[in-house]
C-alpha cells in the first residue's frame, strides 16, 4: 500500500513540483508568490537544527556562514540560496528567517528587532507560505512572539505548524502542560504540533553526523 500511495503521489504531484521548480529557477518568485515553508522562531530556538533534520543537510554555521553572508551583525532581505539535489531528500522549499531578537548586540542598529519582524512578516503573510514555528519546550508558548506573529497572518491556524524543540530542558512538574500543547489543547493549530530532539551544540562541535543524531518525534 505504501508503494502504491507513493507512486500515485509521484504521478499526480510531480508535474506540479517540477513546474514550481522551473518557475523558481527563472526567478518568478520575485513577482509571483510560490509555495514555500518559512521557518520562524526566537534566536537559539533550534531553527537551524530543525532545518537540518528536515533536509538531512548540515547547514553553514560560524566561519562557513560568514563566507556566504559576511561578518556583519545586521540583516538584509537578500536570500542566500542552497539547492540540494538527491533521491534521498524531500521536495521542499525552506526559508530560514533570522531569529527574533529584542536587544541589539554590539554593532547592530537599535531597531534590529523591528527590522527582523518586518522581514519575517514579508514572508509569512503570503497565503502560499506554510509557517513553521519553532519553540523550545522550556518557553511559555502562550507568549511566544513567533507564534503570535503566525497567528496574526493566519488566525485560523490553517497554514501554521509548530515544532517543539529541546525536550530535554522541560522542567520537572510541567510535563503535563507540554503534553497538552502537543495534543493541540492549548493553542489549536490545524496542522498541530511536533516535538523533536535534534543535535545539541556539543554534538555539533564534535561534528557528529546528522545520520547519528538522536531524533525523537512525538505528535
Short mmCIF file of C-alpha atoms in Angstrom, two decimals:
data_model
loop_
_atom_site.label_atom_id
_atom_site.label_comp_id
_atom_site.label_asym_id
_atom_site.label_seq_id
_atom_site.Cartn_x
_atom_site.Cartn_y
_atom_site.Cartn_z
CA UNK A 1 0.00 0.00 0.00
CA UNK A 2 2.83 2.38 0.88
CA UNK A 3 4.42 1.82 -2.53
CA UNK A 4 1.09 2.36 -4.29
CA UNK A 5 0.43 5.61 -2.43
CA UNK A 6 3.92 6.84 -3.18
CA UNK A 7 3.54 6.01 -6.87
CA UNK A 8 0.19 7.78 -7.03
CA UNK A 9 1.55 10.89 -5.35
CA UNK A 10 4.62 10.85 -7.57
CA UNK A 11 2.50 10.64 -10.72
CA UNK A 12 -0.11 13.22 -9.68
CA UNK A 13 2.01 15.76 -7.82
CA UNK A 14 5.38 15.51 -9.56
CA UNK A 15 4.33 17.65 -12.57
CA UNK A 16 3.31 20.48 -10.24
CA UNK A 17 6.56 20.25 -8.25
CA UNK A 18 8.57 20.31 -11.47
CA UNK A 19 6.60 23.33 -12.70
CA UNK A 20 7.22 25.20 -9.44
CA UNK A 21 10.93 24.35 -9.61
CA UNK A 22 11.08 25.65 -13.18
CA UNK A 23 9.31 28.89 -12.25
CA UNK A 24 11.61 29.36 -9.27
CA UNK A 25 14.71 28.75 -11.38
CA UNK A 26 13.82 31.69 -13.62
CA UNK A 27 13.22 33.97 -10.63
CA UNK A 28 9.48 34.35 -11.00
CA UNK A 29 9.07 34.29 -7.21
CA UNK A 30 10.07 37.96 -7.22
CA UNK A 31 6.73 38.79 -8.82
CA UNK A 32 4.61 35.74 -8.01
CA UNK A 33 4.41 34.00 -4.65
CA UNK A 34 5.26 30.28 -4.87
CA UNK A 35 4.58 27.56 -2.27
CA UNK A 36 7.27 27.52 0.41
CA UNK A 37 7.86 26.82 4.09
CA UNK A 38 9.09 29.73 6.24
CA UNK A 39 10.87 28.78 9.47
CA UNK A 40 10.49 31.32 12.27
CA UNK A 41 11.44 31.45 15.93
CA UNK A 42 13.49 33.22 18.57
CA UNK A 43 17.27 33.23 18.41
CA UNK A 44 18.68 29.92 19.73
CA UNK A 45 15.26 28.26 19.47
CA UNK A 46 16.71 25.41 17.40
CA UNK A 47 15.60 26.57 13.94
CA UNK A 48 18.78 25.52 12.15
CA UNK A 49 18.78 22.11 13.80
CA UNK A 50 15.17 21.52 12.73
CA UNK A 51 16.05 22.52 9.17
CA UNK A 52 18.98 20.09 9.21
CA UNK A 53 16.71 17.31 10.45
CA UNK A 54 14.19 18.02 7.69
CA UNK A 55 16.68 18.38 4.87
CA UNK A 56 19.37 15.94 6.00
CA UNK A 57 21.96 18.61 5.18
CA UNK A 58 24.39 20.24 7.61
CA UNK A 59 23.75 23.97 7.17
CA UNK A 60 26.54 26.59 7.13
CA UNK A 61 27.49 27.72 10.62
CA UNK A 62 30.13 30.07 12.01
CA UNK A 63 33.02 30.80 9.60
CA UNK A 64 31.35 28.82 6.74
CA UNK A 65 28.26 31.06 7.18
CA UNK A 66 30.40 34.23 7.28
CA UNK A 67 31.85 33.34 3.89
CA UNK A 68 28.35 33.43 2.43
CA UNK A 69 26.72 36.23 4.40
CA UNK A 70 29.63 38.39 5.56
CA UNK A 71 30.78 39.12 9.10
CA UNK A 72 28.35 41.93 9.84
CA UNK A 73 25.67 41.62 12.51
CA UNK A 74 22.92 43.39 10.60
CA UNK A 75 20.36 41.81 8.29
CA UNK A 76 19.21 42.19 4.71
CA UNK A 77 16.33 40.75 2.71
CA UNK A 78 18.57 39.18 0.07
CA UNK A 79 18.18 35.39 0.05
CA UNK A 80 21.15 33.04 0.20
CA UNK A 81 20.03 30.03 -1.86
CA UNK A 82 21.22 26.49 -1.15
CA UNK A 83 19.91 23.88 -3.60
CA UNK A 84 20.19 20.23 -2.65
CA UNK A 85 19.58 17.52 -5.23
CA UNK A 86 19.40 13.91 -4.05
CA UNK A 87 16.99 10.97 -4.34
CA UNK A 88 17.02 10.80 -0.54
CA UNK A 89 15.73 14.31 0.24
CA UNK A 90 12.18 15.68 0.26
CA UNK A 91 10.84 18.09 -2.35
CA UNK A 92 10.67 21.11 -0.06
CA UNK A 93 11.46 24.80 -0.32
CA UNK A 94 12.51 26.05 3.12
CA UNK A 95 13.31 29.63 4.09
CA UNK A 96 15.28 30.05 7.32
CA UNK A 97 14.46 33.54 8.56
CA UNK A 98 16.54 35.47 11.14
CA UNK A 99 15.83 34.62 14.75
CA UNK A 100 13.63 37.15 16.54
CA UNK A 101 15.80 39.47 18.61
CA UNK A 102 14.81 42.06 21.19
CA UNK A 103 18.07 43.57 22.41
CA UNK A 104 20.67 44.66 19.81
CA UNK A 105 24.18 43.30 20.25
CA UNK A 106 27.30 45.35 19.58
CA UNK A 107 27.30 46.65 16.04
CA UNK A 108 23.60 46.11 15.40
CA UNK A 109 21.19 49.00 14.75
CA UNK A 110 18.93 49.97 17.65
CA UNK A 111 15.85 48.91 15.70
CA UNK A 112 17.19 45.46 14.77
CA UNK A 113 14.17 43.81 16.42
CA UNK A 114 11.78 45.82 14.28
CA UNK A 115 13.80 45.10 11.13
CA UNK A 116 13.70 41.36 11.77
CA UNK A 117 9.95 41.33 12.40
CA UNK A 118 9.27 43.30 9.21
CA UNK A 119 11.40 40.83 7.24
CA UNK A 120 9.60 37.86 8.79
CA UNK A 121 6.17 39.36 8.08
CA UNK A 122 7.17 39.92 4.46
CA UNK A 123 7.35 36.14 4.01
CA UNK A 124 4.78 34.68 6.40
CA UNK A 125 1.89 36.91 5.34
CA UNK A 126 1.80 35.28 1.88
CA UNK A 127 -1.07 32.81 1.61
CA UNK A 128 1.14 30.37 -0.30
CA UNK A 129 3.52 30.04 2.67
CA UNK A 130 3.37 27.41 5.40
CA UNK A 131 4.67 28.90 8.62
CA UNK A 132 6.87 26.51 10.58
CA UNK A 133 7.13 27.97 14.08
CA UNK A 134 9.98 26.66 16.23
CA UNK A 135 9.51 26.93 20.01
CA UNK A 136 11.74 25.49 22.77
CA UNK A 137 9.85 23.29 25.26
CA UNK A 138 11.05 25.39 28.20
CA UNK A 139 9.36 28.51 26.80
CA UNK A 140 5.81 29.66 27.58
CA UNK A 141 4.16 29.01 24.23
CA UNK A 142 1.31 31.42 25.00
CA UNK A 143 3.76 34.35 25.00
CA UNK A 144 5.95 33.15 22.13
CA UNK A 145 6.34 36.03 19.70
CA UNK A 146 6.93 33.79 16.68
CA UNK A 147 3.61 32.02 17.22
CA UNK A 148 1.85 35.34 17.84
CA UNK A 149 3.17 36.64 14.51
CA UNK A 150 1.98 33.49 12.74
CA UNK A 151 -1.45 33.85 14.35
CA UNK A 152 -1.68 37.44 13.16
CA UNK A 153 -1.38 36.43 9.49
CA UNK A 154 -3.08 33.03 9.90
CA UNK A 155 -5.69 33.48 12.68
CA UNK A 156 -7.35 30.10 12.00
CA UNK A 157 -4.02 28.25 12.10
CA UNK A 158 -4.60 26.54 8.75
CA UNK A 159 -1.09 27.07 7.39
CA UNK A 160 0.86 27.08 10.65
CA UNK A 161 2.77 24.11 12.06
CA UNK A 162 4.61 24.30 15.39
CA UNK A 163 7.78 22.40 16.24
CA UNK A 164 8.67 21.99 19.91
CA UNK A 165 12.42 21.66 20.42
CA UNK A 166 14.78 20.90 23.30
CA UNK A 167 12.51 18.49 25.24
CA UNK A 168 15.48 17.70 27.49
CA UNK A 169 15.04 21.16 29.03
CA UNK A 170 11.47 20.53 30.24
CA UNK A 171 11.18 21.42 33.91
CA UNK A 172 10.03 18.62 36.18
CA UNK A 173 6.37 19.02 37.01
CA UNK A 174 5.50 20.69 33.71
CA UNK A 175 5.35 17.53 31.62
CA UNK A 176 1.52 17.51 31.55
CA UNK A 177 1.48 21.11 30.33
CA UNK A 178 3.79 20.19 27.45
CA UNK A 179 1.65 17.15 26.56
CA UNK A 180 -1.44 19.38 26.45
CA UNK A 181 0.38 21.59 23.94
CA UNK A 182 1.47 18.60 21.83
CA UNK A 183 -2.11 17.28 21.87
CA UNK A 184 -3.29 20.62 20.46
CA UNK A 185 -5.28 21.59 23.57
CA UNK A 186 -3.65 24.95 24.37
CA UNK A 187 -3.34 26.92 21.12
CA UNK A 188 -5.10 24.80 18.46
CA UNK A 189 -3.49 24.58 15.04
CA UNK A 190 -4.98 22.65 12.13
CA UNK A 191 -1.57 21.16 11.36
CA UNK A 192 -0.80 20.55 15.03
CA UNK A 193 2.47 20.23 16.94
CA UNK A 194 5.52 18.00 16.62
CA UNK A 195 8.21 17.55 19.26
CA UNK A 196 11.78 16.84 18.16
CA UNK A 197 15.17 16.28 19.78
CA UNK A 198 17.96 17.32 17.43
CA UNK A 199 21.73 17.60 17.78
CA UNK A 200 22.90 19.69 20.72
CA UNK A 201 25.69 22.27 20.47
CA UNK A 202 28.23 19.81 21.90
CA UNK A 203 27.31 17.25 19.24
CA UNK A 204 27.61 19.93 16.56
CA UNK A 205 31.04 20.94 17.89
CA UNK A 206 32.07 17.28 17.91
CA UNK A 207 30.93 17.06 14.27
CA UNK A 208 28.60 14.14 14.97
CA UNK A 209 26.94 13.34 11.61
CA UNK A 210 23.25 14.08 11.10
CA UNK A 211 22.67 10.37 10.50
CA UNK A 212 23.77 9.64 14.07
CA UNK A 213 21.80 12.45 15.68
CA UNK A 214 19.35 11.46 18.41
CA UNK A 215 15.98 12.34 16.92
CA UNK A 216 12.67 11.69 18.66
CA UNK A 217 9.33 12.72 17.26
CA UNK A 218 6.02 12.95 19.08
CA UNK A 219 2.66 14.16 17.81
#
